[in-house]
Coordinates of C-alpha atoms and ligand atoms in Angstrom, one line a residue:
M1 CA 6.0 30.8 -12.7
T2 CA 6.2 27.6 -10.8
V3 CA 2.5 27.0 -11.2
D4 CA 3.0 27.0 -15.0
Y5 CA 5.9 24.6 -14.7
V6 CA 3.8 22.1 -12.7
Q7 CA 1.0 22.5 -15.2
A8 CA 3.3 21.9 -18.1
I9 CA 4.6 18.7 -16.5
K10 CA 1.1 17.5 -15.9
E11 CA 0.1 18.2 -19.6
Q12 CA 3.1 16.4 -20.9
L13 CA 2.4 13.3 -18.9
H14 CA -1.3 13.3 -19.9
E15 CA -0.3 13.5 -23.5
K16 CA 2.4 10.8 -23.3
D17 CA 0.6 8.3 -21.0
S18 CA -3.0 9.2 -21.9
N19 CA -4.2 5.6 -21.3
Q20 CA -2.6 5.2 -17.9
T21 CA -5.5 6.5 -15.8
E22 CA -4.4 5.3 -12.4
F23 CA -0.9 6.5 -12.9
L24 CA -2.1 10.0 -14.0
Q25 CA -4.4 10.1 -11.0
A26 CA -1.6 9.5 -8.6
V27 CA 0.7 12.0 -10.3
D28 CA -2.1 14.6 -10.4
E29 CA -2.7 14.3 -6.7
F30 CA 1.0 14.7 -6.1
L31 CA 1.4 17.7 -8.4
A32 CA -1.7 19.4 -6.9
T33 CA 0.2 19.9 -3.6
V34 CA 3.9 20.5 -4.4
T35 CA 3.9 24.0 -5.9
P36 CA 4.5 25.8 -2.5
F37 CA 7.5 23.6 -1.9
L38 CA 9.0 24.2 -5.4
E39 CA 8.6 27.9 -4.9
K40 CA 10.8 27.7 -1.8
H41 CA 13.3 25.6 -3.7
P42 CA 13.8 27.0 -7.2
E43 CA 16.8 24.6 -7.8
Y44 CA 14.4 21.8 -8.6
E45 CA 12.5 23.7 -11.3
E46 CA 15.8 24.9 -12.7
N47 CA 16.9 21.3 -13.1
N48 CA 13.6 20.1 -14.4
L49 CA 13.4 17.6 -11.6
L50 CA 9.7 16.9 -11.9
A51 CA 10.0 15.6 -15.4
I52 CA 12.8 13.2 -14.3
L53 CA 11.0 12.1 -11.2
T54 CA 7.8 11.2 -13.0
E55 CA 9.6 8.9 -15.5
P56 CA 10.4 5.5 -14.1
E57 CA 14.1 4.5 -14.1
R58 CA 13.2 1.2 -15.7
L59 CA 10.1 -0.8 -16.7
I60 CA 10.4 -4.6 -17.1
Q61 CA 7.7 -6.6 -18.7
F62 CA 7.8 -10.3 -19.4
R63 CA 5.7 -13.3 -20.2
V64 CA 5.0 -15.9 -17.5
P65 CA 4.1 -19.3 -19.1
W66 CA 2.8 -21.9 -16.6
Q67 CA 1.0 -25.2 -16.7
D68 CA -2.4 -25.7 -15.0
D69 CA -3.6 -28.9 -13.3
Q70 CA -5.0 -30.2 -16.5
G71 CA -1.5 -29.9 -18.1
K72 CA -2.7 -27.0 -20.4
W73 CA -0.3 -24.1 -20.9
Q74 CA -1.4 -20.7 -19.8
V75 CA 0.4 -17.4 -20.0
N76 CA 0.2 -14.2 -18.0
R77 CA 2.0 -10.8 -18.1
G78 CA 4.6 -10.1 -15.5
Y79 CA 6.0 -6.7 -14.6
R80 CA 8.5 -4.9 -12.4
I81 CA 8.6 -1.2 -12.2
Q82 CA 11.9 0.2 -10.9
F83 CA 10.8 3.8 -10.4
N84 CA 13.3 5.6 -8.2
S85 CA 16.5 4.5 -6.5
A86 CA 17.7 7.8 -5.0
L87 CA 17.2 6.6 -1.4
G88 CA 18.1 2.9 -1.7
P89 CA 17.3 -0.3 -3.5
Y90 CA 13.9 -0.4 -5.2
K91 CA 11.4 -1.6 -2.7
G92 CA 7.7 -2.4 -3.1
G93 CA 5.3 -5.3 -3.3
L94 CA 4.2 -7.7 -6.0
R95 CA 0.5 -7.8 -6.8
F96 CA -1.2 -10.8 -8.4
H97 CA -4.7 -9.8 -9.6
P98 CA -6.5 -9.9 -13.0
S99 CA -6.7 -6.1 -13.0
V100 CA -2.9 -5.6 -13.0
N101 CA -1.5 -3.5 -15.8
L102 CA 1.2 -1.0 -16.4
S103 CA -0.9 1.9 -15.3
I104 CA -1.8 0.4 -11.9
L105 CA 1.7 -0.7 -11.2
K106 CA 3.2 2.7 -12.2
F107 CA 0.7 4.4 -9.8
L108 CA 1.7 2.0 -7.0
A109 CA 5.4 2.4 -7.7
F110 CA 5.2 6.2 -7.9
E111 CA 3.3 6.4 -4.5
Q112 CA 5.9 4.0 -3.1
I113 CA 8.7 6.4 -3.7
F114 CA 7.3 9.0 -1.3
K115 CA 5.9 6.4 1.2
N116 CA 9.4 4.8 1.5
A117 CA 11.0 8.2 1.9
L118 CA 8.6 9.0 4.7
T119 CA 9.7 6.0 6.7
G120 CA 13.2 7.5 7.0
L121 CA 14.7 4.1 6.0
P122 CA 17.1 3.6 3.1
I123 CA 14.7 2.3 0.4
G124 CA 13.8 3.4 -3.1
G125 CA 10.5 2.9 -4.8
G126 CA 9.3 0.0 -7.0
K127 CA 6.3 -2.3 -7.6
G128 CA 5.5 -5.3 -9.7
G129 CA 3.2 -8.2 -10.3
A130 CA 1.1 -10.0 -12.8
D131 CA -2.4 -10.2 -14.2
F132 CA -2.7 -13.6 -12.7
D133 CA -5.7 -14.5 -10.7
P134 CA -4.8 -16.7 -7.7
K135 CA -8.5 -17.2 -6.8
G136 CA -9.7 -20.8 -7.3
K137 CA -6.1 -22.0 -8.2
S138 CA -4.7 -25.0 -6.6
D139 CA -1.5 -24.9 -4.5
G140 CA 0.3 -26.6 -7.3
E141 CA -0.8 -24.0 -9.9
I142 CA 0.2 -21.2 -7.6
M143 CA 3.6 -22.8 -7.1
R144 CA 4.2 -23.3 -10.8
F145 CA 3.1 -19.8 -11.6
C146 CA 5.4 -18.3 -8.9
Q147 CA 8.4 -20.4 -10.2
S148 CA 7.9 -19.2 -13.7
F149 CA 7.4 -15.6 -12.6
M150 CA 10.7 -15.7 -10.6
T151 CA 12.6 -17.4 -13.4
E152 CA 12.5 -14.0 -15.2
L153 CA 12.3 -11.7 -12.2
S154 CA 15.4 -13.2 -10.6
K155 CA 17.5 -11.5 -13.4
H156 CA 16.5 -8.1 -12.2
I157 CA 16.4 -8.2 -8.4
G158 CA 18.9 -8.6 -5.6
P159 CA 19.4 -7.6 -1.9
N160 CA 21.1 -4.3 -2.9
L161 CA 19.2 -3.8 -6.1
D162 CA 15.5 -4.4 -5.8
V163 CA 13.7 -6.2 -3.0
P164 CA 10.1 -7.2 -3.7
A165 CA 7.5 -8.1 -1.1
G166 CA 3.8 -9.0 -1.0
D167 CA 0.7 -7.0 -2.0
I168 CA -2.8 -8.1 -3.1
G169 CA -2.8 -11.8 -3.9
V170 CA 0.8 -12.3 -2.7
G171 CA 1.2 -13.5 0.9
G172 CA 3.5 -15.8 2.8
R173 CA 2.7 -18.8 0.6
E174 CA 3.5 -17.0 -2.7
I175 CA 6.7 -15.4 -1.2
G176 CA 7.8 -18.9 -0.1
Y177 CA 7.5 -20.3 -3.6
L178 CA 9.1 -17.2 -5.2
F179 CA 12.0 -17.4 -2.7
G180 CA 12.5 -21.1 -3.3
Q181 CA 12.8 -20.5 -7.1
Y182 CA 15.2 -17.6 -6.5
K183 CA 17.4 -19.8 -4.4
R184 CA 17.5 -22.5 -7.0
L185 CA 18.4 -20.1 -9.8
C186 CA 20.8 -17.8 -7.9
Q187 CA 21.8 -18.5 -4.4
Y188 CA 20.4 -18.5 -0.9
D189 CA 20.1 -14.8 0.0
A190 CA 17.5 -14.0 2.6
G191 CA 17.6 -10.3 1.8
V192 CA 16.2 -10.7 -1.7
L193 CA 12.5 -10.7 -0.7
T194 CA 10.6 -9.5 2.4
G195 CA 7.4 -10.8 3.9
K196 CA 9.1 -14.2 4.2
P197 CA 7.6 -16.8 6.5
L198 CA 9.3 -16.9 9.9
S199 CA 10.8 -20.3 9.3
F200 CA 13.3 -18.7 6.8
W201 CA 14.2 -15.3 8.1
G202 CA 11.0 -13.4 7.9
S203 CA 10.5 -10.7 10.5
L204 CA 8.1 -11.0 13.4
I205 CA 5.2 -8.4 13.0
R206 CA 5.7 -8.1 9.2
T207 CA 2.3 -9.9 8.7
E208 CA 0.6 -7.5 11.1
A209 CA 2.6 -4.4 10.1
T210 CA 0.5 -2.6 7.6
G211 CA -2.8 -3.0 9.5
Y212 CA -1.2 -2.2 12.9
G213 CA 0.6 0.7 11.4
V214 CA -2.6 2.4 10.1
V215 CA -4.1 2.1 13.5
Y216 CA -1.0 3.5 15.2
F217 CA -1.0 6.4 12.8
V218 CA -4.6 7.3 13.7
N219 CA -3.9 6.6 17.4
H220 CA -1.3 9.4 17.4
L221 CA -3.6 11.7 15.5
L222 CA -6.4 11.1 18.0
A223 CA -4.0 11.5 21.0
Y224 CA -2.8 14.8 19.5
N225 CA -6.4 15.9 19.3
K226 CA -7.0 14.8 22.9
D227 CA -9.1 11.8 21.8
S228 CA -8.7 8.0 21.7
F229 CA -10.1 4.9 20.0
E230 CA -12.0 3.9 23.1
G231 CA -15.6 3.2 22.2
K232 CA -15.3 4.4 18.6
R233 CA -17.2 2.6 15.8
V234 CA -14.9 2.0 12.9
L235 CA -15.7 0.9 9.3
V236 CA -13.0 -1.3 7.7
S237 CA -13.2 -2.5 4.1
G238 CA -11.4 -5.5 2.7
S239 CA -10.7 -8.8 4.5
G240 CA -7.1 -9.5 3.5
N241 CA -3.9 -9.0 5.2
V242 CA -4.2 -5.2 5.9
A243 CA -7.9 -5.3 7.0
I244 CA -7.5 -8.3 9.4
Y245 CA -4.6 -6.8 11.3
A246 CA -6.2 -3.3 11.4
I247 CA -9.2 -5.0 13.0
E248 CA -7.0 -6.8 15.5
K249 CA -5.2 -3.6 16.6
L250 CA -8.5 -1.6 16.7
Q251 CA -9.9 -4.2 19.1
Q252 CA -6.8 -4.1 21.3
L253 CA -7.2 -0.3 21.5
G254 CA -10.8 -0.4 22.6
A255 CA -12.5 0.5 19.3
T256 CA -15.3 -1.6 17.7
P257 CA -14.6 -2.4 14.0
I258 CA -18.1 -3.2 12.7
S259 CA -17.4 -4.2 9.1
C260 CA -15.2 -6.0 6.6
S261 CA -15.7 -6.8 2.9
D262 CA -14.4 -8.6 -0.2
S263 CA -15.0 -8.0 -3.8
N264 CA -18.4 -9.7 -3.7
G265 CA -20.0 -8.3 -0.6
T266 CA -19.9 -6.6 2.8
I267 CA -20.4 -7.8 6.4
I268 CA -21.8 -5.4 9.0
D269 CA -21.6 -6.9 12.4
E270 CA -22.9 -4.4 15.0
A271 CA -21.5 -6.4 17.9
G272 CA -18.0 -6.0 16.4
I273 CA -16.2 -8.3 13.9
D274 CA -15.4 -11.8 15.3
L275 CA -11.7 -11.8 14.5
D276 CA -11.1 -15.5 15.1
L277 CA -13.8 -16.4 12.7
L278 CA -12.6 -13.9 10.1
K279 CA -9.0 -15.3 10.3
E280 CA -10.3 -18.9 10.1
I281 CA -12.3 -18.1 7.0
K282 CA -9.7 -15.9 5.2
E283 CA -6.3 -17.2 6.4
V284 CA -7.0 -20.8 6.9
K285 CA -9.9 -21.9 4.7
R286 CA -9.5 -19.1 2.0
E287 CA -13.3 -18.8 1.7
R288 CA -15.6 -16.0 0.8
L289 CA -17.3 -13.7 3.4
T290 CA -20.6 -15.5 2.9
A291 CA -19.1 -18.1 5.2
Y292 CA -18.9 -15.4 8.0
K293 CA -22.7 -14.8 7.7
E294 CA -23.3 -18.6 7.8
A295 CA -21.3 -18.9 11.0
R296 CA -22.7 -15.8 12.6
P297 CA -26.4 -15.3 11.5
E298 CA -26.8 -12.1 13.6
A299 CA -24.3 -10.3 11.2
I300 CA -25.7 -8.6 8.1
Y301 CA -24.3 -9.6 4.7
V302 CA -25.0 -7.4 1.6
E303 CA -23.7 -7.8 -1.9
G304 CA -21.8 -4.7 -3.0
S305 CA -19.5 -2.2 -1.6
L306 CA -19.3 -1.2 2.1
W307 CA -19.2 2.4 1.1
D308 CA -22.7 2.2 -0.3
Q309 CA -24.1 1.2 3.1
D310 CA -25.8 3.9 5.2
V311 CA -24.0 3.2 8.6
A312 CA -23.0 5.6 11.3
A313 CA -19.3 5.5 12.4
E314 CA -16.6 7.9 13.5
I315 CA -13.6 6.4 11.7
A316 CA -13.2 4.7 8.3
L317 CA -10.2 2.6 7.2
P318 CA -10.5 1.6 3.6
C319 CA -8.2 -1.5 3.3
A320 CA -9.2 -3.2 0.0
T321 CA -8.1 -1.5 -3.2
Q322 CA -7.7 1.7 -5.3
N323 CA -10.6 4.0 -6.0
E324 CA -13.0 2.1 -3.7
I325 CA -14.5 5.4 -2.4
N326 CA -15.9 7.9 -4.9
L327 CA -17.2 11.4 -4.2
E328 CA -20.8 10.3 -3.5
Q329 CA -19.7 7.7 -1.1
A330 CA -17.4 10.3 0.6
K331 CA -20.4 12.6 1.1
Q332 CA -22.3 9.8 2.7
L333 CA -19.5 9.0 5.1
V334 CA -19.3 12.6 6.2
K335 CA -23.1 12.8 6.6
N336 CA -22.9 9.6 8.8
G337 CA -20.4 11.2 11.2
V338 CA -17.0 10.0 9.9
K339 CA -14.2 12.3 11.2
V340 CA -11.1 10.4 10.3
V341 CA -10.4 8.5 7.1
A342 CA -7.1 6.6 7.1
E343 CA -6.0 4.6 4.0
G344 CA -4.8 1.1 4.6
A345 CA -5.1 0.5 0.9
N346 CA -3.2 2.5 -1.8
M347 CA -5.3 5.4 -3.2
P348 CA -8.6 4.0 -2.1
A349 CA -10.2 7.4 -2.3
T350 CA -10.6 9.1 -5.7
L351 CA -9.0 12.6 -5.9
E352 CA -12.5 14.2 -5.6
A353 CA -13.3 12.1 -2.6
A354 CA -10.0 12.9 -0.9
E355 CA -10.5 16.7 -1.5
Y356 CA -14.0 16.5 -0.2
F357 CA -12.8 15.0 3.0
I358 CA -10.1 17.7 3.4
D359 CA -12.6 20.5 2.6
N360 CA -15.0 19.1 5.1
Q361 CA -12.6 19.0 8.1
V362 CA -12.2 15.2 8.0
H363 CA -8.7 14.1 9.0
Y364 CA -7.9 12.4 5.7
C365 CA -4.7 10.3 6.1
P366 CA -3.4 9.3 2.6
G367 CA -2.1 5.7 2.1
K368 CA 1.5 6.8 1.4
A369 CA 1.7 7.9 5.0
A370 CA -0.9 5.8 6.8
N371 CA 0.0 2.4 5.3
A372 CA 3.8 2.8 5.4
G373 CA 4.1 0.4 8.3
G374 CA 4.3 -2.6 6.0
V375 CA 7.2 -1.4 4.0
A376 CA 8.8 0.0 7.1
V377 CA 8.9 -3.5 8.7
S378 CA 10.0 -4.9 5.4
A379 CA 13.0 -2.6 5.7
L380 CA 13.5 -3.8 9.2
E381 CA 13.4 -7.4 7.9
M382 CA 16.2 -6.4 5.5
S383 CA 18.2 -5.1 8.4
Q384 CA 17.7 -8.3 10.4
N385 CA 18.7 -10.4 7.3
S386 CA 21.9 -8.5 6.8
Q387 CA 22.8 -8.8 10.4
R388 CA 21.8 -12.5 10.4
L389 CA 19.8 -11.8 13.5
T390 CA 16.1 -11.8 14.4
W391 CA 14.6 -9.2 16.6
S392 CA 11.9 -9.9 19.2
K393 CA 8.2 -9.2 18.5
E394 CA 8.3 -6.4 21.1
E395 CA 11.3 -4.7 19.5
V396 CA 9.9 -4.8 16.0
D397 CA 6.5 -3.6 17.2
Q398 CA 8.0 -0.7 19.1
R399 CA 10.1 0.4 16.1
L400 CA 6.9 0.2 14.0
E401 CA 5.0 2.3 16.4
D402 CA 7.9 4.9 16.6
I403 CA 8.1 5.1 12.8
M404 CA 4.3 5.6 12.4
K405 CA 4.4 8.3 15.1
N406 CA 7.3 10.0 13.3
I407 CA 5.4 9.8 9.9
Y408 CA 2.3 11.3 11.5
E409 CA 4.2 14.1 13.1
T410 CA 6.2 14.8 9.9
C411 CA 3.0 15.1 7.8
R412 CA 1.2 17.2 10.4
D413 CA 4.2 19.6 10.9
T414 CA 4.9 19.9 7.2
A415 CA 1.3 20.8 6.5
K416 CA 1.5 23.5 9.2
E417 CA 4.7 24.8 7.8
Y418 CA 2.9 25.4 4.5
D419 CA -0.1 27.0 6.1
A420 CA -2.3 24.0 5.3
E421 CA -3.0 22.6 8.8
N422 CA -4.6 19.1 8.8
N423 CA -3.9 18.6 5.1
Y424 CA -1.9 15.4 5.5
M425 CA -2.1 14.8 1.8
L426 CA 0.0 18.0 1.2
G427 CA 2.2 17.2 4.3
A428 CA 2.9 13.7 3.1
N429 CA 3.6 14.7 -0.5
I430 CA 5.9 17.5 0.4
A431 CA 7.8 15.8 3.2
G432 CA 8.4 12.6 1.0
F433 CA 9.3 14.7 -2.0
A434 CA 11.8 16.9 -0.1
N435 CA 13.9 13.8 0.8
V436 CA 13.8 12.3 -2.6
A437 CA 14.4 15.5 -4.5
Q438 CA 17.4 16.4 -2.4
A439 CA 19.0 13.0 -2.9
M440 CA 18.3 13.0 -6.7
L441 CA 20.0 16.4 -7.1
Q442 CA 23.0 15.4 -4.9
Q443 CA 23.4 12.3 -7.1
G444 CA 23.6 14.3 -10.3
L445 CA 20.0 13.5 -11.3
V446 CA 21.0 10.1 -12.7
Ligands
LIG501 P1 -5.0 -9.1 0.2 O1 -4.9 -9.8 -1.1 O2 -4.6 -9.8 1.4 O3 -6.5 -8.6 0.4 C1 -7.2 -7.7 -0.4 C2 -8.6 -7.5 0.0 O4 -9.2 -6.5 -0.8 C3 -9.5 -8.7 -0.1 O5 -10.4 -8.7 0.8 C4 -10.0 -8.5 -1.5 O6 -11.3 -9.2 -1.8 C5 -10.3 -7.0 -1.5 N1 -10.2 -6.5 -2.9 C6 -9.2 -6.6 -3.8 N2 -9.6 -6.1 -4.9 C7 -10.8 -5.7 -4.8 C8 -11.8 -5.0 -5.6 N3 -11.4 -4.7 -6.9 N4 -13.0 -4.7 -5.1 C9 -13.3 -5.0 -3.8 N5 -12.4 -5.6 -3.0 C10 -11.3 -5.9 -3.5 O7 -4.3 -7.7 0.0 P2 -3.7 -6.7 1.1 O8 -4.6 -6.7 2.3 O9 -2.3 -7.0 1.3 O10 -3.8 -5.3 0.4 C11 -5.0 -4.5 0.5 C12 -4.6 -3.0 0.1 O11 -3.5 -2.6 1.0 C13 -4.0 -2.9 -1.3 O12 -4.4 -1.6 -1.8 C14 -2.5 -2.9 -1.1 O13 -1.8 -2.2 -2.1 C15 -2.4 -2.1 0.2 N6 -1.2 -2.3 0.9 C16 -0.8 -3.5 1.3 C17 0.4 -3.7 2.1 C18 0.8 -5.0 2.6 O14 1.8 -5.0 3.4 N7 0.2 -6.1 2.3 C19 1.2 -2.5 2.4 C20 0.7 -1.3 2.0 C21 -0.5 -1.2 1.3 P3 -11.3 -10.5 -2.7 O15 -10.7 -11.6 -1.9 O16 -12.7 -10.7 -3.1 O17 -10.4 -10.2 -3.9

């Protein structure tokens, strides 16, 4: 029976990778939804495809020695996970954060496979990063770290092989330093990294893409349900790249985003987040959110998570990090009137929280669908780089919106096809998996 096959795969992985909690969580969520698809397509079970799919094609781990401003040598661990290349070159961001380890990067790379498949663009799944903490480091330290990181990474990437981008702790500044080092070691090849600054072949709208994309996804969902963002109170967590541009698009569409957060605390601003102030604090000065409260005393600042605050809202967009919403917090959100949860971050809801949303008729939009706008525009950046052309802001934005509409409809329709209406988790997993599985089999499972 297919159910037994799926269970056996799950048990094998739990035994082999018992210490990789986040990776197992991502795989468990995926496996919990794919049985009906496998029953319809026995060829995948016959070829033991799940066992092959859950094993990365390649794991690269390396040391990253670098010198701090005092001239002392430091060392961090660098990684690149090349998980699946059935649909194209490995594609996925680099994360610099002290929590980075193999489990977190494997979960991110695994999710990336299906996310990238959902975009309909020719990109495989990968992820990488280092347990380096950019917070409190000088520009010079960041530069020396990035140069050392790329000295090793450059041996494993290329425009037709593996094309990294940014993620937590890696923005335009870091991509610039990484690119400079790649150029010095290999050759000038714009297509080797995405999320580049506009001055050397970055794409317009890439910075905004993930945040805008989440909001476009929800906008289509609302429109399908004869509703809109107009006048809605929205909770947003995080105050990085994804959160800032989600807030920007929400305001453009008539909603009122009333919160943002960082790893220390939460701002609740009932009048709506002051976006210019937030950008100034986070993008220009790189300060903490306490500076927002100082500049805007009418806002509330509390230490701790947004999801512990008892605030009424209709929509929640978690845009910070994995496992930021647990079951108790999910219950409170539902009690407070939240009807849509769309993930700007990757896996911000625990499996129990996600299932609670689905069981309680919340439109729960998983990250692998809702936050695919970032990687989609990264793939558009790759297209522009190979054409040696740059597209206008309007053109990229329109393509992004079309892609997000398509992903929303695919998830919605796939869920319906499998008698699980409004279960976008199932819809996203099956639709992404269907594309990857077919390509893997047609390529001889190599
Ligand atoms: P940034 O580094 O720009 O911002 C991250 C934000 O999340 C910061 O406000 C940070 O606060 C907060 N944060 C990070 N870790 C924690 C934590 N452990 N607890 C509480 N808050 C935390 O990253 P992005 O905005 O790029 O990424 C945010 C999420 O979106 C991640 O899950 C990422 O994987 C996902 N994502 C990003 C994409 C992109 O294009 N950038 C694409 C798709 C998904 P602090 O400053 O205090 O650390």
